[in-house]
XYZ file of C-alpha atoms in Angstrom:
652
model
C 155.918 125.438 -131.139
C 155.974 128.906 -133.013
C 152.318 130.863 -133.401
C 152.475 130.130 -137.344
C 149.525 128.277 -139.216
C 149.102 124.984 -139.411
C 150.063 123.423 -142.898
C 148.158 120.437 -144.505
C 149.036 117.710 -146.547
C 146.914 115.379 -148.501
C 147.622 112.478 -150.282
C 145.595 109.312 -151.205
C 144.120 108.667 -148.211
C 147.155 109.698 -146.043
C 147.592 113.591 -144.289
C 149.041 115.452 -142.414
C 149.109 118.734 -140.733
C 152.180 120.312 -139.629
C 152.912 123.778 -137.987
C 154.223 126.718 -139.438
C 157.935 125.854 -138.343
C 156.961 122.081 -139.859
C 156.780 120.382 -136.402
C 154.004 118.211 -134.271
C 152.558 119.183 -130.944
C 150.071 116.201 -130.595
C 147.203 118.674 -130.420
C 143.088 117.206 -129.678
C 140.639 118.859 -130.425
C 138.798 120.756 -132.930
C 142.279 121.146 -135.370
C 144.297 117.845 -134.209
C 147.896 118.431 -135.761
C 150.255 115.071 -136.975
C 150.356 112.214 -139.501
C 146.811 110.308 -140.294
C 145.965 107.350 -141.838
C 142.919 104.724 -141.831
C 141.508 106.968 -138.964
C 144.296 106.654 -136.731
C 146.940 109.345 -135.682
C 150.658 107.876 -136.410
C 152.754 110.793 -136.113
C 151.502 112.750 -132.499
C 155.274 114.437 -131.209
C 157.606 115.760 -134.054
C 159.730 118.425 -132.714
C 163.294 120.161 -134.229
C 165.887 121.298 -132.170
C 169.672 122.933 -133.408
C 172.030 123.383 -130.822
C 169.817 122.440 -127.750
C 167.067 125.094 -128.629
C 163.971 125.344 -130.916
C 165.014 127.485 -134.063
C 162.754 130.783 -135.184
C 160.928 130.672 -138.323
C 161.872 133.148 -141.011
C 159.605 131.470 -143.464
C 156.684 129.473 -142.343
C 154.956 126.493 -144.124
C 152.466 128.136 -146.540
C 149.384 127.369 -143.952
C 146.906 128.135 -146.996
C 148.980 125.351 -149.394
C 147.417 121.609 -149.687
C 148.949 118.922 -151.615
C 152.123 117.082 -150.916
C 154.746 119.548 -150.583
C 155.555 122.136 -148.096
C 159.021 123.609 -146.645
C 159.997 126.575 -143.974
C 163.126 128.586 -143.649
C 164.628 128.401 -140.004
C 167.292 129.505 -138.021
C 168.935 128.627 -134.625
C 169.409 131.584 -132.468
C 171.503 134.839 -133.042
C 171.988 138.748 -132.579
C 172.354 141.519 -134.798
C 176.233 141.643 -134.162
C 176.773 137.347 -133.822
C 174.182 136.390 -136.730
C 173.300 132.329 -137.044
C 176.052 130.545 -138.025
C 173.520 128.477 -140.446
C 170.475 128.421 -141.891
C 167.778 125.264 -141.804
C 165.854 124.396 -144.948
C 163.272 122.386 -143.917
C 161.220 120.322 -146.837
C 158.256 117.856 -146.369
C 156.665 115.572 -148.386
C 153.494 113.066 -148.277
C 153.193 110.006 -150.258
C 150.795 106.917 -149.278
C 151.603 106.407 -145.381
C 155.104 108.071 -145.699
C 155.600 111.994 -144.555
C 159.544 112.714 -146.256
C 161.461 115.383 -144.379
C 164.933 117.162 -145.819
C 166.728 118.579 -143.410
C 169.650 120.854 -145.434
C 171.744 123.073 -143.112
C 173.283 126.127 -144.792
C 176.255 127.218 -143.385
C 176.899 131.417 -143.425
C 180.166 131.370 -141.685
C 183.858 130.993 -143.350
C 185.201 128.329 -141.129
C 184.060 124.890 -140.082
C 180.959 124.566 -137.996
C 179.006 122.117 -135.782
C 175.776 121.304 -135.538
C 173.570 119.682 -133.166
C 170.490 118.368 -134.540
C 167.546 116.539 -132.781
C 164.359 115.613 -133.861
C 162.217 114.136 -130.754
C 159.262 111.858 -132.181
C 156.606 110.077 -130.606
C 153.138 107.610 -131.494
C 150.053 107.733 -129.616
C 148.138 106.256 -132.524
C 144.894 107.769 -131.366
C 141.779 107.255 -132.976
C 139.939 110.265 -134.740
C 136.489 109.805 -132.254
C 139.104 110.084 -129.841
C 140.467 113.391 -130.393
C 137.162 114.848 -130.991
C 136.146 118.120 -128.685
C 133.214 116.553 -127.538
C 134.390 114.405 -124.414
C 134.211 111.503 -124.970
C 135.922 108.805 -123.829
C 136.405 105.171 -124.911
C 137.907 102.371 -122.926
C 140.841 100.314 -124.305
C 141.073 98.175 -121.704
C 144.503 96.045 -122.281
C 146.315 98.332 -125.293
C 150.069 98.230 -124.761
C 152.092 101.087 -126.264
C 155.659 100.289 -126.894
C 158.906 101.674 -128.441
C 162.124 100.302 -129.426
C 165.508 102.134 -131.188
C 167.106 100.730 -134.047
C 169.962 101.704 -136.270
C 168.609 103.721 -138.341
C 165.767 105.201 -136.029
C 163.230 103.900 -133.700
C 159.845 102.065 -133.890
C 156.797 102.530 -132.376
C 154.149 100.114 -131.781
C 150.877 99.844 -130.301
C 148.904 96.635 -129.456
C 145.428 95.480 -128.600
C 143.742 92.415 -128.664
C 143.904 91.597 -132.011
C 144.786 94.697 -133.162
C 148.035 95.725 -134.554
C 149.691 99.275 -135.695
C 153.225 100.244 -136.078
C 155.527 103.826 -137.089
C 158.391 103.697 -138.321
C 161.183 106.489 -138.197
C 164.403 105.866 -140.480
C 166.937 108.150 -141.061
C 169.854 108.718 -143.490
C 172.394 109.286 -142.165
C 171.396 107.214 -139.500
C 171.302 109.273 -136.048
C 174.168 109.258 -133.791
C 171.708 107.950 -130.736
C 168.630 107.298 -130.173
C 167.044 107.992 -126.796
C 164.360 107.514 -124.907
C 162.537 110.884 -123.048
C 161.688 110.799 -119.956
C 158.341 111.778 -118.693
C 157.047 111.777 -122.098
C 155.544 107.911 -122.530
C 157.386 106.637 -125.713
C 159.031 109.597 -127.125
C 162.505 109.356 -128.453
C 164.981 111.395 -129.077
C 167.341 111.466 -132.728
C 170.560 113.149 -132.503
C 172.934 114.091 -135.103
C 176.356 116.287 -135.371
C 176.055 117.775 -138.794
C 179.742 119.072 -139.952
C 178.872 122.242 -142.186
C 182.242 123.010 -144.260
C 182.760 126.542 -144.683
C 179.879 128.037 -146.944
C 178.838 124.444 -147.732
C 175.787 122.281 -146.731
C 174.608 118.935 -144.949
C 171.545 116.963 -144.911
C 169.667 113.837 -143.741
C 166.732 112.466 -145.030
C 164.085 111.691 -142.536
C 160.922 109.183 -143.324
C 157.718 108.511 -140.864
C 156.011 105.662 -142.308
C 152.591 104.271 -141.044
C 151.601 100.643 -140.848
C 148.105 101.013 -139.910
C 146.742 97.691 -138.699
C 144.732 95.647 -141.696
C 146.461 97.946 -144.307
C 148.713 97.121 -147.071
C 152.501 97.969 -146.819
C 153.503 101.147 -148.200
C 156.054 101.558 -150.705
C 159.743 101.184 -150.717
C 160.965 104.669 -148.743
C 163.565 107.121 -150.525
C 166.629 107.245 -148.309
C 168.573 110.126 -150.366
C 167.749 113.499 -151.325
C 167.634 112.448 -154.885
C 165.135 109.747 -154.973
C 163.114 112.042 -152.685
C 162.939 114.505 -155.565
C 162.140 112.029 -158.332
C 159.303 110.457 -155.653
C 158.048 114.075 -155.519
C 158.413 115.277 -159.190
C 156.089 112.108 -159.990
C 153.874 112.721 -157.768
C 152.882 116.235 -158.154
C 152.590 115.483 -162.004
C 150.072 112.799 -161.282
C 147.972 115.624 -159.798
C 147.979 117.922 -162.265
C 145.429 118.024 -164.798
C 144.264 120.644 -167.397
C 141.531 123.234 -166.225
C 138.062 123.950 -167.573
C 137.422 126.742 -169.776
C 135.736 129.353 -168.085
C 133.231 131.821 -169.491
C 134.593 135.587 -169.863
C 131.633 136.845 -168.046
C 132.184 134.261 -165.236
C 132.390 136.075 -162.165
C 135.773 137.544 -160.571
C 137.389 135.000 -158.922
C 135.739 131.702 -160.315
C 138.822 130.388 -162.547
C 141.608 130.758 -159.361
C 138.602 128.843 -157.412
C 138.174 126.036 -159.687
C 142.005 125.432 -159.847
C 141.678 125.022 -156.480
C 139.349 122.695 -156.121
C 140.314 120.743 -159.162
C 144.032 120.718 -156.862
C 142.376 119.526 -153.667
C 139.793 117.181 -155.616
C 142.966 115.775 -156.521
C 144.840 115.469 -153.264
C 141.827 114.566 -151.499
C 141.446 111.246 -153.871
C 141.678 107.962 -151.530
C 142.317 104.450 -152.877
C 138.595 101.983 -152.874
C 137.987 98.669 -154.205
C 135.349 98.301 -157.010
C 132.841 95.202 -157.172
C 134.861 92.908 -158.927
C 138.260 94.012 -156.685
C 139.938 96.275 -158.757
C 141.517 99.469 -157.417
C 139.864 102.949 -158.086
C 139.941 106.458 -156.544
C 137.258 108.030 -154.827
C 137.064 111.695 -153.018
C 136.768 111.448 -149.763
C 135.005 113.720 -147.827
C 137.326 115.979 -146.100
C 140.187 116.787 -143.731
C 140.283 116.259 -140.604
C 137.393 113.953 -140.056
C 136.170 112.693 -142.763
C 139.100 111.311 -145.495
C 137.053 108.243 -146.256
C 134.073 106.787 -148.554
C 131.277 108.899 -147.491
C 128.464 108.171 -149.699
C 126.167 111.388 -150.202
C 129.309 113.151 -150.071
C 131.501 111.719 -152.279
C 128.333 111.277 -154.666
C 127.731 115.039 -154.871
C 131.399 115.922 -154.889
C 130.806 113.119 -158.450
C 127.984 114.824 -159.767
C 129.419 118.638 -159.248
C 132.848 117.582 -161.185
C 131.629 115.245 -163.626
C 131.489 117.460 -166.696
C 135.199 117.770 -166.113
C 136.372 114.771 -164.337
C 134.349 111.867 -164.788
C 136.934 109.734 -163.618
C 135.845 110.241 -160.147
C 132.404 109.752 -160.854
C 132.962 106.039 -162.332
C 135.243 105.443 -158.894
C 132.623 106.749 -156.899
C 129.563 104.139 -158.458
C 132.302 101.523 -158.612
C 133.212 101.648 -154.875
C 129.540 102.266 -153.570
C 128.620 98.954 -155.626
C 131.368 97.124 -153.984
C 130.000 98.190 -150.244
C 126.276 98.232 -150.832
C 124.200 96.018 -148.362
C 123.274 93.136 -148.428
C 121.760 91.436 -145.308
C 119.576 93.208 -142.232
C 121.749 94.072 -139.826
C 120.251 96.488 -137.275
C 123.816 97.402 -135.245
C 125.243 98.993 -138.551
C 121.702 99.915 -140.667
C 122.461 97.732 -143.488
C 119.615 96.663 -145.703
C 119.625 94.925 -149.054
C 120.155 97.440 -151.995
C 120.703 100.490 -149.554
C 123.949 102.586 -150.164
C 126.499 102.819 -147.488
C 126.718 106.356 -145.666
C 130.951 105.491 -144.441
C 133.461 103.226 -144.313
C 135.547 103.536 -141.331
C 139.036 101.487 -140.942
C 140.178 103.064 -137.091
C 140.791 100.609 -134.121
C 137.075 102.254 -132.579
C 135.347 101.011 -135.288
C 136.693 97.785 -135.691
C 136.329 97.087 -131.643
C 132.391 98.137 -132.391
C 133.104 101.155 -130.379
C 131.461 103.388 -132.864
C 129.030 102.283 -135.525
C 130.517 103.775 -138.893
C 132.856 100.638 -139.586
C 130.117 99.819 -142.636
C 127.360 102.240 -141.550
C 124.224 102.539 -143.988
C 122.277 105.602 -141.558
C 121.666 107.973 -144.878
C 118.309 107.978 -146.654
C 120.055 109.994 -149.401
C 122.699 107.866 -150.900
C 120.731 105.460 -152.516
C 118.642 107.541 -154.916
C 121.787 109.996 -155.089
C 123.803 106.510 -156.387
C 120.972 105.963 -159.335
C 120.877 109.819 -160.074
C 124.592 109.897 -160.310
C 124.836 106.683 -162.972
C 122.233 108.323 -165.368
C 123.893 111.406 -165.481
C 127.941 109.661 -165.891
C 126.348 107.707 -168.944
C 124.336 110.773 -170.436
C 127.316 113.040 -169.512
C 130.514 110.611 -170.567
C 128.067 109.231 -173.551
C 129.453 105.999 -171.630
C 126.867 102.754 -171.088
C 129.188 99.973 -170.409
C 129.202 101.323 -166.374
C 125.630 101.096 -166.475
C 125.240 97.434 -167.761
C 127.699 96.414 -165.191
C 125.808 97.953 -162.321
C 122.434 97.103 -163.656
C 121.704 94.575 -160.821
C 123.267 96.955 -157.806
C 120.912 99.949 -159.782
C 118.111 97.343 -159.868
C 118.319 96.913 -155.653
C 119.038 100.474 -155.061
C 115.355 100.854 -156.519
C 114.460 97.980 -155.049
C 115.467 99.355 -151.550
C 113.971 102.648 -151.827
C 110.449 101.287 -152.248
C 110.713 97.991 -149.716
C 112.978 99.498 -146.751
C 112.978 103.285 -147.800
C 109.360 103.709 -147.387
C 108.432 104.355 -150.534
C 105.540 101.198 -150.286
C 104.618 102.089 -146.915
C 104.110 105.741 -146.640
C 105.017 107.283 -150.349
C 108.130 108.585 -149.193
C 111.539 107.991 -148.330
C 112.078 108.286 -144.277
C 114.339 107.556 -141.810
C 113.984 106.155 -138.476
C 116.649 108.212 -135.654
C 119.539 106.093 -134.742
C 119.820 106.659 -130.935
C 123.741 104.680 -131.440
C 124.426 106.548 -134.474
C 122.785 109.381 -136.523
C 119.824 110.976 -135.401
C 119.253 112.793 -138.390
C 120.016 110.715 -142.026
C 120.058 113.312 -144.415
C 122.706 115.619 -145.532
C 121.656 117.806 -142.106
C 122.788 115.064 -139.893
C 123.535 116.721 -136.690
C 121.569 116.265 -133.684
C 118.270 118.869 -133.789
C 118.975 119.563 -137.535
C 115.231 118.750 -138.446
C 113.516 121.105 -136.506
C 110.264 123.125 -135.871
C 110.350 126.199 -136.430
C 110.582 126.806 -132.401
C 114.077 124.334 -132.216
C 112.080 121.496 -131.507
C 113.767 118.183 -132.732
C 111.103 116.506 -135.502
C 110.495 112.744 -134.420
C 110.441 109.648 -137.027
C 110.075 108.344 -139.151
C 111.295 111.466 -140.932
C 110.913 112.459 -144.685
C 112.991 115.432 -145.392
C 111.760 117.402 -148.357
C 115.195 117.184 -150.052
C 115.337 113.054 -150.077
C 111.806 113.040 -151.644
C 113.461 115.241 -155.005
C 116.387 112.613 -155.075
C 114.087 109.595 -155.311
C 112.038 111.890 -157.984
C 114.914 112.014 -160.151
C 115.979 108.831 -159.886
C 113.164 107.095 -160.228
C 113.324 109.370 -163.985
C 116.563 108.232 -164.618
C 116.670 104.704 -163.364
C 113.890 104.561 -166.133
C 116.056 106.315 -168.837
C 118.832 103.591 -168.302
C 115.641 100.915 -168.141
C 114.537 102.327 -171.652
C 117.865 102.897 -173.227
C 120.515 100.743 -171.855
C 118.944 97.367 -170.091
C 116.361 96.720 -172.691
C 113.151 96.732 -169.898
C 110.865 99.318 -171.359
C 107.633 97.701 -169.307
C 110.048 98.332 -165.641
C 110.861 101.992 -167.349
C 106.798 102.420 -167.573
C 106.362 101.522 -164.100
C 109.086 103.616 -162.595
C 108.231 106.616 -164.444
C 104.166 106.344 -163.094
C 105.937 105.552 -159.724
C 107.511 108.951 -160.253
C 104.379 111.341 -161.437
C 102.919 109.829 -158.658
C 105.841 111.023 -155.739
C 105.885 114.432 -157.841
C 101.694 114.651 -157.493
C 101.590 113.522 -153.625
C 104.901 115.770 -152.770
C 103.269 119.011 -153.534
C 100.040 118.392 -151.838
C 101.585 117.070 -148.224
C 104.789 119.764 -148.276
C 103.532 122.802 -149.776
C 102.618 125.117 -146.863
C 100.272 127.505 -147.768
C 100.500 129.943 -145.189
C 104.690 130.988 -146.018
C 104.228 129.818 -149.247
C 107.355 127.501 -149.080
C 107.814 123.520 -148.836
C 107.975 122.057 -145.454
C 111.169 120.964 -144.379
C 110.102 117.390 -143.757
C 106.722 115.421 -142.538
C 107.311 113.542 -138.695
C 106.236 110.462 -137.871
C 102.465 111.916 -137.638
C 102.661 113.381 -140.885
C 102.586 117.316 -139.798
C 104.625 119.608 -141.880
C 107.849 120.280 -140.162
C 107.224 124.240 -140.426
C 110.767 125.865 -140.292
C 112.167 127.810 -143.630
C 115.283 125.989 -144.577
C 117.692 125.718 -147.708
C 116.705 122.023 -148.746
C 113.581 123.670 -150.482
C 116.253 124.607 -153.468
C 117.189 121.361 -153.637
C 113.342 120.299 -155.151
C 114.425 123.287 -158.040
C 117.350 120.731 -158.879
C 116.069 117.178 -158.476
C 112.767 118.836 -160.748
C 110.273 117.109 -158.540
C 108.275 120.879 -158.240
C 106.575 122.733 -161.592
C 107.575 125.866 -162.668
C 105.424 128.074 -161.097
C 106.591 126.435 -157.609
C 110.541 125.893 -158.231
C 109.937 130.052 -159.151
C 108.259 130.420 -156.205
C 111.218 129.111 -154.424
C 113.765 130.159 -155.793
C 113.016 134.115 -155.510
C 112.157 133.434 -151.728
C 115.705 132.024 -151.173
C 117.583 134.946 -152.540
C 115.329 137.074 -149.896
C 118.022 138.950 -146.984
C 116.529 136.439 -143.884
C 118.217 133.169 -146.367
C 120.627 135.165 -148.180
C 123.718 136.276 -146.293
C 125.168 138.182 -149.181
C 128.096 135.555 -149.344
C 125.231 132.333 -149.504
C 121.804 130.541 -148.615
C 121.651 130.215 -144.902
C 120.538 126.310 -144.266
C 117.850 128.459 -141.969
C 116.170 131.639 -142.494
C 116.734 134.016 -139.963
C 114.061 135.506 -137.641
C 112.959 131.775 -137.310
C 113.103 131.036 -133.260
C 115.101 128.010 -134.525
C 118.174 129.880 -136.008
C 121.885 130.042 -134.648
C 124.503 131.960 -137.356
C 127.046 129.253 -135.772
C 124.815 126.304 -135.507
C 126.297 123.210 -137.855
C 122.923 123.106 -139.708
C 120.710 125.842 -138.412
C 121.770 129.033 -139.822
C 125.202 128.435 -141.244
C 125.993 128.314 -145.140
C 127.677 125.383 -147.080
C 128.713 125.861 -150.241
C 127.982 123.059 -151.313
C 123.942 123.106 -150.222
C 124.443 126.713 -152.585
C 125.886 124.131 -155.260
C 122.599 122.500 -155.704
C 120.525 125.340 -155.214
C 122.255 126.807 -157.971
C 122.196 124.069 -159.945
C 118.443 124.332 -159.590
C 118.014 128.499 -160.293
C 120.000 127.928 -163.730
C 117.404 124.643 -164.296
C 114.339 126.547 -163.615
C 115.738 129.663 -165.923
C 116.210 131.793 -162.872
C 119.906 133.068 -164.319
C 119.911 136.345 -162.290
C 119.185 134.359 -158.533
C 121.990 132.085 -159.702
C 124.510 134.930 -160.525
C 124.056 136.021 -157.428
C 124.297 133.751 -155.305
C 127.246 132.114 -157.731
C 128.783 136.067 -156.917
C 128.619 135.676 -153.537
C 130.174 132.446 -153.390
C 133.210 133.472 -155.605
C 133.773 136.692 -153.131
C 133.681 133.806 -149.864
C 136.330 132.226 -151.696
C 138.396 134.912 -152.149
C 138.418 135.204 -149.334
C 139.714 132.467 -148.109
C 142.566 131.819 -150.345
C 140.052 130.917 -153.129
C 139.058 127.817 -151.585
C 135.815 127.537 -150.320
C 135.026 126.373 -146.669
C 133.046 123.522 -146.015
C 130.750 125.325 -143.690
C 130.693 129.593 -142.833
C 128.847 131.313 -140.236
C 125.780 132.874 -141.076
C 126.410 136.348 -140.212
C 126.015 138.375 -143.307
C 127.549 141.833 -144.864
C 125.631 143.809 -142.852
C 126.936 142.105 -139.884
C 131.067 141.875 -140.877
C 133.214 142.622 -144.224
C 134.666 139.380 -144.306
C 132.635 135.873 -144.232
C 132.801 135.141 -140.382
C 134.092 131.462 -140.409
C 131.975 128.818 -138.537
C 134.571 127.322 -135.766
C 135.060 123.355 -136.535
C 134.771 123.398 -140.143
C 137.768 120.621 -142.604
C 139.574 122.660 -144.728
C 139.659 121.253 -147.634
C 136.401 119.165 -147.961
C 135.429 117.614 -150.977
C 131.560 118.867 -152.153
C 133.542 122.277 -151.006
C 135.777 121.998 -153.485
C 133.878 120.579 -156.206
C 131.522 123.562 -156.114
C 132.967 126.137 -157.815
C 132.415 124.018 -161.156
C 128.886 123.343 -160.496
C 128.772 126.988 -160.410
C 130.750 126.827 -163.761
C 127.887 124.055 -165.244
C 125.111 126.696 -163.768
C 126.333 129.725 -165.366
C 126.801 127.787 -168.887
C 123.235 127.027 -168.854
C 121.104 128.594 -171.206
């Protein structure tokens, strides 16, 4: 495998990430490399040879480029005096379940030449937990990996219990033989001899399709070069979609950002059912991990791009409506009315393996699910959405105050899930909801950030009350429920010593004392008066939170900070998204045009697509943002946040 960077692919729930000379290793690991679908790896060995050896790349795969398409020039080996007879044009393609690969061999000699062309492929269909860096294994006691040739290919299959997945590999022309390789469990080997004609061309038209087990079949595969390109024309123009206006004071590098989130938005766009069965689109969270329904995230990722594509707002409520809970069931943390947190389809989760089949650990989603339906029908001036959901709105509510705590203690919590998330807000790694000396905080937890959600949409829930379901006397009642949150908030989380909200209360009530970025979010959610939000707002754009590129999730100095911890000194973007949604709120327009500066120079960065998670290390520390080591490239609230920078800036 050349040293070239990896290439991904995205498309409707399907990826795939290739290396620079367009071939498979079947890396684990931090950056696994092959073809994924419904959490399973169906593509794991994908190697070219010509003539017996692995040809050098003259042009790799553009490893910055994700959408469907991606190609690399090759060529077999020569010398300055005995050149390459030929040159290899390699082209790849994604559609739903099906990577497309055009092989076309360019021949640079005068007489008749030969070619040998193999592709060796292989299936190990591995779950994503599986190929995690965290060692971990899982046993699958009884699975039975298989392969068989057929004309046209081979197919791979791999069995367990009741679990079934198949990959298909078809080829046109078909391959001359097919053979297994030895040593290498249930690898096969194409082979072709391509006649080039002098000066003149050949290709074959390779598909991998995926059959993941409980999915539905993919389409009809394109066997020539020609339907290929017709496949591919139609699908890139499904993608594309006109851009946002932006400002001409905007900051350098904001419109090339927003084009390329609006692009991966787009590829990152997975197929959901809605609550009556129809088919919608949703944006899943992120490549590698997380290309699924994730509920806070593809909410946010909604409410970022909704001024400018509400389309993926409406599939967002739809699909959380479909999957919201409806019976107690511990194993999974489903309660009535509570939003789910993921939806999982990979052999792990379906065996009960892992939890996150239908898993309901987030305190967050529910009020984020009522805050994002007020804002599609005041935004898309649309109220049909919200009289459809008013009974899945009316349990969400329901939820927060029976099972979320809001009855019990005044505040949403969450209890630690020792089988699945410790932590059930958007900082849900292990030790994320600390002290300010590292020390874990023990439930039930109520971060400071979940308490602003259920704020708002407690204010909104009675806004759609008032205005679309006709119950002004509920409206009345949620809106005291609300002034009486925004009352109680203030006097249990302010801490008077920093002058700065507490992260969260523990299960004892004491103030969880460690300086953290969810603070900004209570600027957004409006939960804190002015003189507070202000407060807050100036302290985050101080050099311990501000790196120069973004808010640090921690303030540095803290005993509790690591510059490449997942949620204790790093920077996400899209944590910066709300904050700065919040500044331009609270009429703090300079602190936002910073920190919306900063943001814009990350991105530039990095190919003007924001990360989902950088280091911490600021300006002072390196030029460049330092990246943090394990973050998906592209992830959805990522790439939705340069236009809730655009919506900031555009406020007055």
């Amino acid at each position: 495998m050349n040293a070239t960077a990896d290439t991904t692919l995205v498309h409707a729930g399907t990826f795939a990430v290739l290396g620079g000379d367009g071939g498979v290793s079947g890396r684990r690991g931090a950056s696994p490399d092959g073809v994924f679908q419904r959490d399973a790896r169906h593509l794991s060995l994908w190697s070219l040879t010509v003539d017996g050896a692995a040809p050098a790349v003259l042009v790799p795969s553009a490893g910055e480029a994700v959408g469907d398409f991606a190609g690399c020039v090759l060529t077999p080996p020569g010398t300055r005096d005995e050149p390459p007879g030929y040159t290899v044009f390699r082209e790849q393609s994604l559609a739903p379940g099906v990577l497309t690969e055009k092989i076309r061999l360019v021949s640079n000699r005068s007489d008749t030449t030969v070619a040998i062309v193999a592709v060796t492929a292989d299936a190990d269909f591995a779950d994503q937990f599986e190929l995690r860096s965290d060692g971990r294994s899982y046993d699958k006691g009884g699975a039975r990996r298989t392969a068989r040739s057929v004309p046209d290919g081979v197919v791979f299959v791999y069995e367990r219990d009741n679990w079934l997945s198949r990959t298909t590999v078809s080829a046109a022309p078909a391959p001359a033989a097919v053979v297994p390789v030895v040593g290498r469990s249930t690898a096969h080997r194409l082979e072709w001899q391509m006649e080039l004609p002098p000066h003149g061309t050949a290709e074959l038209v390779l598909s991998v399709t995926a059959h993941p087990h409980g999915a539905p079949a993919p389409e009809a595969v394109p066997t020539t070069s020609e339907a290929v390109a017709a496949r591919d024309a139609g699908l890139a123009a499904a993608g594309r979609e006109a851009p946002p206006a932006i400002p001409h004071d905007a900051p350098a590098g904001l419109a090339a950002a927003c084009a390329r989130g609006l692009s991966d938005l787009a590829a990152l766009r997975v197929p959901a059912t809605g609550p009556d069965g129809e088919a919608v689109l949703v944006p899943g969270a992120g490549v590698p991990w997380f290309l699924t329904l994730f509920g806070r995230d593809s909410l946010l990722t909604s409410l970022f791009a909704l001024p400018y594509r509400p389309d993926l707002a409406a599939g967002t409520l739809a699909a959380l409506a479909a999957t919201q809970g409806t019976e107690y069931a511990a194993d999974r943390g489903e309660q009535p009315g509570r939003i789910v947190h993921e939806i999982r389809h990979g052999e792990l989760a379906h065996f009960r393996q892992v939890p996150y089949g239908r898993y309901y650990g987030s305190v967050d989603a529910t009020p984020l699910f009522l805050v994002l339906l007020d804002s599609y029908t005041q935004t898309a001036g649309d109220s049909a959405l919200a009289s459809r959901l008013e009974r899945q709105a009316r349990a969400a509510v329901a939820w927060m105050f029976r099972d979320g705590g809001l009855d019990d203690s005044g505040y949403l919590v969450y209890t630690p899930d020792p089988h699945g998330l410790v932590n059930q807000n958007w900082k849900d790694s292990a030790g994320a909801i600390c002290f300010r000396d590292g020390t874990q905080a023990e439930g039930p937890i109520a971060v400071a950030e979940a308490q602003g959600y259920a704020y708002d949409a407690l204010i909104r829930t009675a806004r759609l009350a008032r205005t679309v379901w006709n119950d002004p006397d509920w409206a009345d009642t949620l809106d005291a429920a609300a002034a009486c949150l925004r009352t109680r908030f203030v006097n249990d989380f302010w801490m008077t010593g920093p002058d700065f909200p507490a992260l969260a209360l523990d299960g004892q009530g004491r103030q969880v004392d460690s300086l953290a970025s969810d603070a900004g979010h209570l600027l957004w959610s409006g939960i804190l008066d002015a003189p507070y939000a202000h407060r807050v707002g100036r302290r985050l754009l101080e050099p311990d939170f501000f790196s120069g590129w973004a808010i640090r999730t921690l303030a540095s100095g803290q005993p509790c900070y690591h510059p490449l911890s997942y949620h204790r000194g790093s920077c996400w973007p899209h944590d910066n998204a709300v904050v700065l949604l919040g500044l331009a709120r609270c009429g703090l327009h300079d602190e936002a045009r910073r920190v919306a500066s900063g943001l814009m120079e990350a991105a530039a960065h990095h190919g003007d697509r924001l990360p989902e998670v950088m280091a911490g290390y600021g300006r002072s520390d390196h030029p460049r943002p330092v990246p943090y080591p394990h973050s998906c490239s592209p992830q959805a609230w990522a790439a939705a946040t340069p236009l809730a920078v655009l919506t900031a800036l555009a406020q007055p």
